PDB file of C-alpha atoms in Angstrom:
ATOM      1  CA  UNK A   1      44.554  34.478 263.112  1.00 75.00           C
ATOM      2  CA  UNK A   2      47.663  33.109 260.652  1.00 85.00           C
ATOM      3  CA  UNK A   3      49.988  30.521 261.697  1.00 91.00           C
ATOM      4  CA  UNK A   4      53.010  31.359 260.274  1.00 95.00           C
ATOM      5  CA  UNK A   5      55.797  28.725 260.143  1.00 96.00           C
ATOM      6  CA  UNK A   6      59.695  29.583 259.605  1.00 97.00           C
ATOM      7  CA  UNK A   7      62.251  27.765 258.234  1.00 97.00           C
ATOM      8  CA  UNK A   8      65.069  26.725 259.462  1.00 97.00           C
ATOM      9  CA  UNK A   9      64.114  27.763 263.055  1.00 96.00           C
ATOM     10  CA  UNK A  10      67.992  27.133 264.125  1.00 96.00           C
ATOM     11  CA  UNK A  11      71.284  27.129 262.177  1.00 97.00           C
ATOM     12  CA  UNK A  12      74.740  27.448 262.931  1.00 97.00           C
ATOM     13  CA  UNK A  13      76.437  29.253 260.397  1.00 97.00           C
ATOM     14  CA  UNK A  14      79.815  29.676 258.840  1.00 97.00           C
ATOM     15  CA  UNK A  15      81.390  33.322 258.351  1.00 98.00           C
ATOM     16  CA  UNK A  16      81.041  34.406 254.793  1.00 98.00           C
ATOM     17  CA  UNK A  17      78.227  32.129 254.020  1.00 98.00           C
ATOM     18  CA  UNK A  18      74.551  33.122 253.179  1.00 98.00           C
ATOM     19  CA  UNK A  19      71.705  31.718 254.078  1.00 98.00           C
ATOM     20  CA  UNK A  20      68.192  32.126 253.383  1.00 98.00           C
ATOM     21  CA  UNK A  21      65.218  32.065 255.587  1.00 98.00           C
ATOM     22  CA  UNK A  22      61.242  30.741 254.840  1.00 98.00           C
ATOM     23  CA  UNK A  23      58.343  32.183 255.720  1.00 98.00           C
ATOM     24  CA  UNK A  24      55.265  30.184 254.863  1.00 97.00           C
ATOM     25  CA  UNK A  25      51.571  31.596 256.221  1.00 96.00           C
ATOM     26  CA  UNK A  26      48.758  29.203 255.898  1.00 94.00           C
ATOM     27  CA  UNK A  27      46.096  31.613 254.856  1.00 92.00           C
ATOM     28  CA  UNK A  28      46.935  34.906 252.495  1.00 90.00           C
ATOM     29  CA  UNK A  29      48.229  38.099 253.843  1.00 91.00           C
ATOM     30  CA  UNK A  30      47.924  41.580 252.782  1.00 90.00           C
ATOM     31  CA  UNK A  31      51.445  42.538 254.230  1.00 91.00           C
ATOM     32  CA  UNK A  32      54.370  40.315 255.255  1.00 95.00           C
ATOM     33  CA  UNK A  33      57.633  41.539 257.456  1.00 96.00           C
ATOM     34  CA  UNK A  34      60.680  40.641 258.365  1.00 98.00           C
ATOM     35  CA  UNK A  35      62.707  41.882 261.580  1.00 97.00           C
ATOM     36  CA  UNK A  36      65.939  41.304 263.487  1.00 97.00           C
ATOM     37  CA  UNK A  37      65.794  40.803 267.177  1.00 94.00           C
ATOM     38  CA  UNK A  38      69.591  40.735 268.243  1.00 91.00           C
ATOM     39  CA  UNK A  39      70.828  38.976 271.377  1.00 85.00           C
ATOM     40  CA  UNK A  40      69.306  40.934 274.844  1.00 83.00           C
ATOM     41  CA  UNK A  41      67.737  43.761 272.580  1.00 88.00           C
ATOM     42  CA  UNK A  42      64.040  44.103 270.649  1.00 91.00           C
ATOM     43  CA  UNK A  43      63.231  43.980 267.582  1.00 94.00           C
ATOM     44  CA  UNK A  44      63.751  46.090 264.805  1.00 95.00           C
ATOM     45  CA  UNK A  45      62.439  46.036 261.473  1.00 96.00           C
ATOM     46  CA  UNK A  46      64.215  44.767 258.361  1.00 98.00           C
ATOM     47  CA  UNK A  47      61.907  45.711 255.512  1.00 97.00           C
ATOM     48  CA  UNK A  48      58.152  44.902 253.873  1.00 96.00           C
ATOM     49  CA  UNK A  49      58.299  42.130 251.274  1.00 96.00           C
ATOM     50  CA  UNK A  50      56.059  43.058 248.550  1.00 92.00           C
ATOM     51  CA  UNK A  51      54.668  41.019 246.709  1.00 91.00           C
ATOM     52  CA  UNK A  52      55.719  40.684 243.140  1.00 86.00           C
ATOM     53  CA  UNK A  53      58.422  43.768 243.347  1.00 89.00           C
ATOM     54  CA  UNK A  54      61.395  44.984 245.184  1.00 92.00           C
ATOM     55  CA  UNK A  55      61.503  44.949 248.927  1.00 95.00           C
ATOM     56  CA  UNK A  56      60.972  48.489 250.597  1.00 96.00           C
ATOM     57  CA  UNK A  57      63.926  48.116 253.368  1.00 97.00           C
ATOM     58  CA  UNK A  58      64.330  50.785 256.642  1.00 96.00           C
ATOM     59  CA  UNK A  59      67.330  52.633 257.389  1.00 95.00           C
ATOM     60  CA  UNK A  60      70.549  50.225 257.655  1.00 96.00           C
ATOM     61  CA  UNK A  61      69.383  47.514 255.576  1.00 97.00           C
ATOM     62  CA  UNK A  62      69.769  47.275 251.980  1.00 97.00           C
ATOM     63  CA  UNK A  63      69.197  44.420 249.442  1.00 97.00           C
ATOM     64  CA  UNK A  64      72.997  43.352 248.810  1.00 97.00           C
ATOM     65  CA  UNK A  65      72.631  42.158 252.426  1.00 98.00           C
ATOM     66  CA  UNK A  66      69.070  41.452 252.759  1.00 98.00           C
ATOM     67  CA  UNK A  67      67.745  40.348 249.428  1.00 98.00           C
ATOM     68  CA  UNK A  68      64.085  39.059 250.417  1.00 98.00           C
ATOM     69  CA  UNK A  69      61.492  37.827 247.899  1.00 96.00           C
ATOM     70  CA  UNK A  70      57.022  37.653 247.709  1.00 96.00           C
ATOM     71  CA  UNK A  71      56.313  35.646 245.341  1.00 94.00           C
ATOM     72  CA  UNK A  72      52.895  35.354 246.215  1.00 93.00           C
ATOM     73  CA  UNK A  73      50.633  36.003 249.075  1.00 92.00           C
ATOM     74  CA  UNK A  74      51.621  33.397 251.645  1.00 95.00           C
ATOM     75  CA  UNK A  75      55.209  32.921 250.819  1.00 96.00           C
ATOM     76  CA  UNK A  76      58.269  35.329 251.697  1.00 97.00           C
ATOM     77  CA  UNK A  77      62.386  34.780 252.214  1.00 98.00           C
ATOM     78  CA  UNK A  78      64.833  36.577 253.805  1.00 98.00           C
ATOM     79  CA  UNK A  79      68.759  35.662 253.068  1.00 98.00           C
ATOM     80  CA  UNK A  80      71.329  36.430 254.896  1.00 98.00           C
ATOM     81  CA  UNK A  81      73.967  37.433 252.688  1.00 98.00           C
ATOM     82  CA  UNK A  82      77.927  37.354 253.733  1.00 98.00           C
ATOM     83  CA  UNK A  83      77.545  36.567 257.241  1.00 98.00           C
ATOM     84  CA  UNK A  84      79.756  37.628 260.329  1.00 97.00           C
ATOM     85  CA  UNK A  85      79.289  37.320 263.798  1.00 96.00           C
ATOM     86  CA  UNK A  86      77.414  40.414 264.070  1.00 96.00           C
ATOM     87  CA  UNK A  87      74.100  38.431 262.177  1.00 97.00           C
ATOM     88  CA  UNK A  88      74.568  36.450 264.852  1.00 96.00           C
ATOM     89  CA  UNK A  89      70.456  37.235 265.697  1.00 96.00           C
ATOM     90  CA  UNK A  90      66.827  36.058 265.385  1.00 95.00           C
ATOM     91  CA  UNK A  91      65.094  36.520 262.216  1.00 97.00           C
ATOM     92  CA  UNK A  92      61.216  36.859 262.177  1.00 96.00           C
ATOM     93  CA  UNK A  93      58.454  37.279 259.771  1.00 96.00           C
ATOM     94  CA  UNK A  94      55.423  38.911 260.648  1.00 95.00           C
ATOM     95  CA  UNK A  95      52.079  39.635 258.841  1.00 94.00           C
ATOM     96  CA  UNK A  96      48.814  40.741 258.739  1.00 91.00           C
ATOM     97  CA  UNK A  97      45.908  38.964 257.317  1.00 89.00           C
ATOM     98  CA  UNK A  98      43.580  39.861 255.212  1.00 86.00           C
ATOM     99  CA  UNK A  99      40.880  39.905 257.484  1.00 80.00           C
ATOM    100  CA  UNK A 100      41.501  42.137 260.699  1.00 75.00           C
ATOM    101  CA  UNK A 101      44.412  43.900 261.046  1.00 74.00           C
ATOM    102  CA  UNK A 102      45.993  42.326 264.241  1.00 85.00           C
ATOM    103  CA  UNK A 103      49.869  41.064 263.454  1.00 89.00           C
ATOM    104  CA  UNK A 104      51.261  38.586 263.891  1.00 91.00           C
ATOM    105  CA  UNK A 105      54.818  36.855 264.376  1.00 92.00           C
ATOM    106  CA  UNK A 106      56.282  33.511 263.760  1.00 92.00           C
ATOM    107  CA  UNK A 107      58.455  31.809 266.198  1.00 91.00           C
ATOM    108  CA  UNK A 108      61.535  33.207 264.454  1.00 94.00           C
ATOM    109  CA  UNK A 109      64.803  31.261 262.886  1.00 96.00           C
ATOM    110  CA  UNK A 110      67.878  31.793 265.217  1.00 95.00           C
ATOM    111  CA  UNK A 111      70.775  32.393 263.699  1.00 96.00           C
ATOM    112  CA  UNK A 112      74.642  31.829 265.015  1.00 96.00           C
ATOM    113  CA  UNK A 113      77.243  32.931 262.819  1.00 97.00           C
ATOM    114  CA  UNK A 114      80.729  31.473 263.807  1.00 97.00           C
TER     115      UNK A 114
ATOM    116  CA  UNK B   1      64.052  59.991 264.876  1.00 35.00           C
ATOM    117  CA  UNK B   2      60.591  58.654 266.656  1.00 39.00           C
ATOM    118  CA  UNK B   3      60.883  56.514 269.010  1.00 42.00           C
ATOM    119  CA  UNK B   4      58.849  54.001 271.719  1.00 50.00           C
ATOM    120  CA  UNK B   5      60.495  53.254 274.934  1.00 45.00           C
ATOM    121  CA  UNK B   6      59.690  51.953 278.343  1.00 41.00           C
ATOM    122  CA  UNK B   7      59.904  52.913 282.205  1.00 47.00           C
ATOM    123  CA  UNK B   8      61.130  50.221 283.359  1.00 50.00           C
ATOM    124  CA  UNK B   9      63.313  47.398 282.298  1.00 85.00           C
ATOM    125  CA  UNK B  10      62.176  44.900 285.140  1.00 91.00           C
ATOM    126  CA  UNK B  11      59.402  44.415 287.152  1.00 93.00           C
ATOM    127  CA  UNK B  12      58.865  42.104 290.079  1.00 95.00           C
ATOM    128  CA  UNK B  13      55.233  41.036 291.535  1.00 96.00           C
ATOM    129  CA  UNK B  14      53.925  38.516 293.914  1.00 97.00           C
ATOM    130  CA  UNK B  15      51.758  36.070 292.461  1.00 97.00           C
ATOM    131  CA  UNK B  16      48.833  36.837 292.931  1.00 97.00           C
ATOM    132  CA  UNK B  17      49.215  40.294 292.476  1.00 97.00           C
ATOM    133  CA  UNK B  18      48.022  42.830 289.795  1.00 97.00           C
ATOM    134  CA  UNK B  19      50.895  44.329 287.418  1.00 97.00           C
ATOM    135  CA  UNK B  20      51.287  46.997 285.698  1.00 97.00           C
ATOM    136  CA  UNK B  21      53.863  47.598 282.427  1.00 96.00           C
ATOM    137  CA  UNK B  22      54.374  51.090 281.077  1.00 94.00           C
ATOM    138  CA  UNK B  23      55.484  52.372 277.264  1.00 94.00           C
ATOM    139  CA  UNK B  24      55.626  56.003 276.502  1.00 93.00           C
ATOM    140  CA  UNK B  25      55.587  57.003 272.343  1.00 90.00           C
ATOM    141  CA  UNK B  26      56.515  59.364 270.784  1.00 82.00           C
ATOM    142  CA  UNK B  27      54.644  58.762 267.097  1.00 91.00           C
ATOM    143  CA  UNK B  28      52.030  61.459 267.236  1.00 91.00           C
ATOM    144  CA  UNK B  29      50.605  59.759 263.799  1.00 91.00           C
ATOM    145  CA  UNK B  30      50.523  55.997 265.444  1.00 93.00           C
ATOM    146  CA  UNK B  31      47.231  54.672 265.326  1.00 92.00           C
ATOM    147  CA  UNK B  32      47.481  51.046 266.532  1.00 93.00           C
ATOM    148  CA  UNK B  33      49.346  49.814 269.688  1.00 95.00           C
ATOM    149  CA  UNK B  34      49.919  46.200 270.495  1.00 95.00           C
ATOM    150  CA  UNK B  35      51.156  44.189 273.049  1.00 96.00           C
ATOM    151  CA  UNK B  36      53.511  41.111 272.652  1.00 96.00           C
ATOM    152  CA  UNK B  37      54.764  38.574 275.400  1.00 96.00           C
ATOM    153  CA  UNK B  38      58.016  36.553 274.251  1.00 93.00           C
ATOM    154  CA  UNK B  39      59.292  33.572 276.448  1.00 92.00           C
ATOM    155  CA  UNK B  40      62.708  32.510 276.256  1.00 87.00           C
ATOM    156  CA  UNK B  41      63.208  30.668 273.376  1.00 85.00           C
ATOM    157  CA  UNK B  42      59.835  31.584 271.655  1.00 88.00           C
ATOM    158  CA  UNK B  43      58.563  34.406 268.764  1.00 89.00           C
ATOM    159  CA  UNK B  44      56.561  37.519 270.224  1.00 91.00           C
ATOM    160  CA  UNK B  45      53.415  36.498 271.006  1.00 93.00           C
ATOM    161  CA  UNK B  46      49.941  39.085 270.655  1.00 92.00           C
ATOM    162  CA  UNK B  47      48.271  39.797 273.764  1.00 95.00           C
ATOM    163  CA  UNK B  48      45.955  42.784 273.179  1.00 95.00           C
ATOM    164  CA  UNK B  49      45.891  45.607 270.959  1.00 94.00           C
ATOM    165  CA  UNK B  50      44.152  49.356 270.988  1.00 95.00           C
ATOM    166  CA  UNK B  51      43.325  51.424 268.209  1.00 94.00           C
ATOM    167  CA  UNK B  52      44.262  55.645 268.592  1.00 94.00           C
ATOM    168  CA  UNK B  53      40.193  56.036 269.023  1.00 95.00           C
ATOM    169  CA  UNK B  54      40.031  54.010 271.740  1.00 96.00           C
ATOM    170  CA  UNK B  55      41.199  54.488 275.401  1.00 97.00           C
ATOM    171  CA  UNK B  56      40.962  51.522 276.860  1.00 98.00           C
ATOM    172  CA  UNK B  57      40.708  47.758 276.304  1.00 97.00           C
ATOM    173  CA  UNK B  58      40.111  44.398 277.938  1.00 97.00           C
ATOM    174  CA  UNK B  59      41.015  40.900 277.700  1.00 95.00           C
ATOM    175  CA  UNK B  60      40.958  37.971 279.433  1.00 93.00           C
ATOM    176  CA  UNK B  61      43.313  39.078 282.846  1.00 96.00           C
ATOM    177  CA  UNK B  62      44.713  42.056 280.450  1.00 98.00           C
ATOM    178  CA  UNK B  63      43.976  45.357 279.817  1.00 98.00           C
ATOM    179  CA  UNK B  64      45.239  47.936 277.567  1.00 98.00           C
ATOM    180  CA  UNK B  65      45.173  51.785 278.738  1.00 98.00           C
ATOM    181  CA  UNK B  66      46.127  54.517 276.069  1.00 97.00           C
ATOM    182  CA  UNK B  67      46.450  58.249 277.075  1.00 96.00           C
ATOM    183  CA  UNK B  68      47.077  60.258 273.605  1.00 94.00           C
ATOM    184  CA  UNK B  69      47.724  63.414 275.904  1.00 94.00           C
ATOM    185  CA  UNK B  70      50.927  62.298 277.134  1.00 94.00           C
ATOM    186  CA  UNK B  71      51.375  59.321 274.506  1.00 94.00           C
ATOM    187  CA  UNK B  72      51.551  57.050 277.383  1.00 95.00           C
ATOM    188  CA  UNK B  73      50.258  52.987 276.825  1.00 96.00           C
ATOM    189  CA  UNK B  74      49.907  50.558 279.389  1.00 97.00           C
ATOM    190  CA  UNK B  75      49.371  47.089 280.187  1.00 98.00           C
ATOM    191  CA  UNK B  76      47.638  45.435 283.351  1.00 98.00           C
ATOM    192  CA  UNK B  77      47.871  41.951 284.098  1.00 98.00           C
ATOM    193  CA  UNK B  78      45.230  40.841 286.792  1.00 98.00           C
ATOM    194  CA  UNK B  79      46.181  38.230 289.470  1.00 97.00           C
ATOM    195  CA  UNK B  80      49.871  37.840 287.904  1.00 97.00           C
ATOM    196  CA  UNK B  81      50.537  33.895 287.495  1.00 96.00           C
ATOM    197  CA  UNK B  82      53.813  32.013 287.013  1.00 96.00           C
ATOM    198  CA  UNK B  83      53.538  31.384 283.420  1.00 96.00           C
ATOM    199  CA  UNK B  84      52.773  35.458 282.764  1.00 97.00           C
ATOM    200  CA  UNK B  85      56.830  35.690 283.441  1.00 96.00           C
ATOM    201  CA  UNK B  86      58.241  36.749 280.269  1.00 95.00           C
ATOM    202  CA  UNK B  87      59.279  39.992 278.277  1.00 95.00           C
ATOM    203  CA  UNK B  88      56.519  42.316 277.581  1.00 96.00           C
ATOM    204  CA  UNK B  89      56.804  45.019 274.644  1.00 95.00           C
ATOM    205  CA  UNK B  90      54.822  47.460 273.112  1.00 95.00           C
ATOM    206  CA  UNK B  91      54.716  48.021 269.775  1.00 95.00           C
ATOM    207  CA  UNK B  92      52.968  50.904 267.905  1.00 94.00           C
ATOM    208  CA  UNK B  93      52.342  51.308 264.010  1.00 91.00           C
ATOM    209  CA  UNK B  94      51.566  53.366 261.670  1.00 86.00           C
ATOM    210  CA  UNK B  95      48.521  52.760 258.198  1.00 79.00           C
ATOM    211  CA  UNK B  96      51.018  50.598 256.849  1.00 71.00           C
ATOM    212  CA  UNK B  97      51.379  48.053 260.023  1.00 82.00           C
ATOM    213  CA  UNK B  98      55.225  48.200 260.201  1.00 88.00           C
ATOM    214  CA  UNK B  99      55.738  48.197 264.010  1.00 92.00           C
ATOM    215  CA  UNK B 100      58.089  50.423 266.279  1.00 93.00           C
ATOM    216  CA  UNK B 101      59.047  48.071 269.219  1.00 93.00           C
ATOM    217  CA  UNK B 102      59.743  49.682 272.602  1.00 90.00           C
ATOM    218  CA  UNK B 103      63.316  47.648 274.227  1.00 88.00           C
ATOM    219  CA  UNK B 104      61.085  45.575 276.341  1.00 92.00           C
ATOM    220  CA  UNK B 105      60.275  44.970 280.333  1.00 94.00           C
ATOM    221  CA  UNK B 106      61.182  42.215 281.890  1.00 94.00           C
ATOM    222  CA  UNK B 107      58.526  40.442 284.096  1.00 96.00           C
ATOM    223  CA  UNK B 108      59.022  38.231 286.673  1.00 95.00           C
ATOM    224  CA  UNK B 109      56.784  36.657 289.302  1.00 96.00           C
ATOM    225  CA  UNK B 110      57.504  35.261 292.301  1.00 93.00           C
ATOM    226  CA  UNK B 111      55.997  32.539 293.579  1.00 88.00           C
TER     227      UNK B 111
END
C-alpha cells in the first residue's frame, strides 16, 4: 500500500488567487494523478504528473490553469491558478506503487473559492 | 465518448442484509475495475479490485462480479453494517491506470 498525505487538506480561498496543492507518498510510485471531485458529483481526472516533464492533462484542463509538477518519484503539486467559485471542489492525488498495481487516493484538499 | 455509469443512485438495506451495487461500462479495452467507498468528509477509499481475466473476486464481506458480455461490474456487501453507509463507485482503467469513475451510489443502512 502508499500512504499518501495532501497538503493543505482545507482552504478558503479568495477569487483570483492561486493556490497550490502537495502531494507527498511515503514510498515511490510509478504513476501519480490528480482529479477534481466537485460538490455532489464524482471524480474526474485532471491529468498524469510525469515525472521530470510536462503534465499530460485530459480534455478541459490545460496547464495555464492546472500547472502541476514531478519532481521526483514521491512528490507531485497541483495549483490552482486564477480561482472562481466554480474551483470551488476537492482536489486529490492518486498513485500507484511500484509494486502491485492497486491505486490509491489521498484524503483530498478541499477547496472553497469565495 | 466512453463512459461508466451506474443503476442506481441510492440504495437502502436492512442491516443485516446482503447488498448489492451495480456499474455498467462501456470501455471495451478496460482491463482493471476497482471499487472505492468515500465517507463524508473522507478521500475514496479501495475496497476490491478485478482484473478483465477474472470473473469474480472476494474479500473480506465483499465481492466483485465482472460480466465482459454485457460490461456489467458489481459489488456485494455481505451482512450490510452501519459503518458500510457511504458512496460506492466503480472505477475502471485502462494500461496506463488513469481511472473512469462511474457518478456513484449512495448506500445507506438502516438500523
Amino acid at each position: 500500500s502508499a500512504v499518501i498525505s495532501q497538503k493543505p487538506s482545507r482552504d478558503i480561498c479568495q477569487r483570483g488567487t492561486s493556490l497550490t496543492i502537495q502531494c507527498q507518498v511515503d514510498s515511490q510510485v510509478t504513476m501519480m494523478f490528480w482529479y477534481r471531485q466537485q460538490p455532489g458529483q464524482s471524480l474526474t481526472l485532471i491529468a498524469t504528473a510525469n515525472q521530470g516533464s510536462e503534465a499530460t492533462y485530459e480534455s478541459g484542463f490545460v496547464i495555464d490553469k492546472f500547472p502541476i509538477s514531478r519532481p521526483n518519484l514521491t512528490f507531485s503539486t497541483l495549483t490552482v491558478s486564477n480561482m472562481s467559485p466554480e474551483d470551488s471542489s476537492i482536489y486529490l492525488c492518486s498513485v500507484v506503487p511500484r509494486a502491485g498495481n492497486t491505486i490509491y487516493f489521498g484524503e483530498g484538499s478541499w477547496l472553497t473559492v469565495v | 465518448g466512453e463512459s461508466v455509469g451506474l443503476h442506481l443512485p441510492t440504495l437502502s438495506v436492512q442491516e443485516g442484509d446482503n447488498s448489492i451495487i451495480n456499474c455498467a461500462y462501456s470501455n471495451s479495452a478496460s482491463d482493471y475495475f476497482i471499487w472505492y467507498k468515500q465517507e463524508s468528509g473522507k478521500g475514496p477509499q479501495f475496497i476490491i479490485d478485478i482484473r478483465s481475466n477474472m470473473d469474480k473476486r472476494q474479500g473480506q464481506r465483499v465481492t466483485v462480479l465482472l460480466n465482459k458480455t454485457v460490461k456489467h461490474l458489481s459489488l456485494q456487501i455481505a451482512a450490510t453494517q452501519p459503518g458500510d453507509s457511504a458512496v460506492y463507485f466503480c472505477a475502471e482503467a485502462t494500461g496506463r491506470r488513469a481511472l473512469t469513475f462511474g457518478s456513484g451510489t449512495r448506500l445507506q443502512v438502516q438500523p
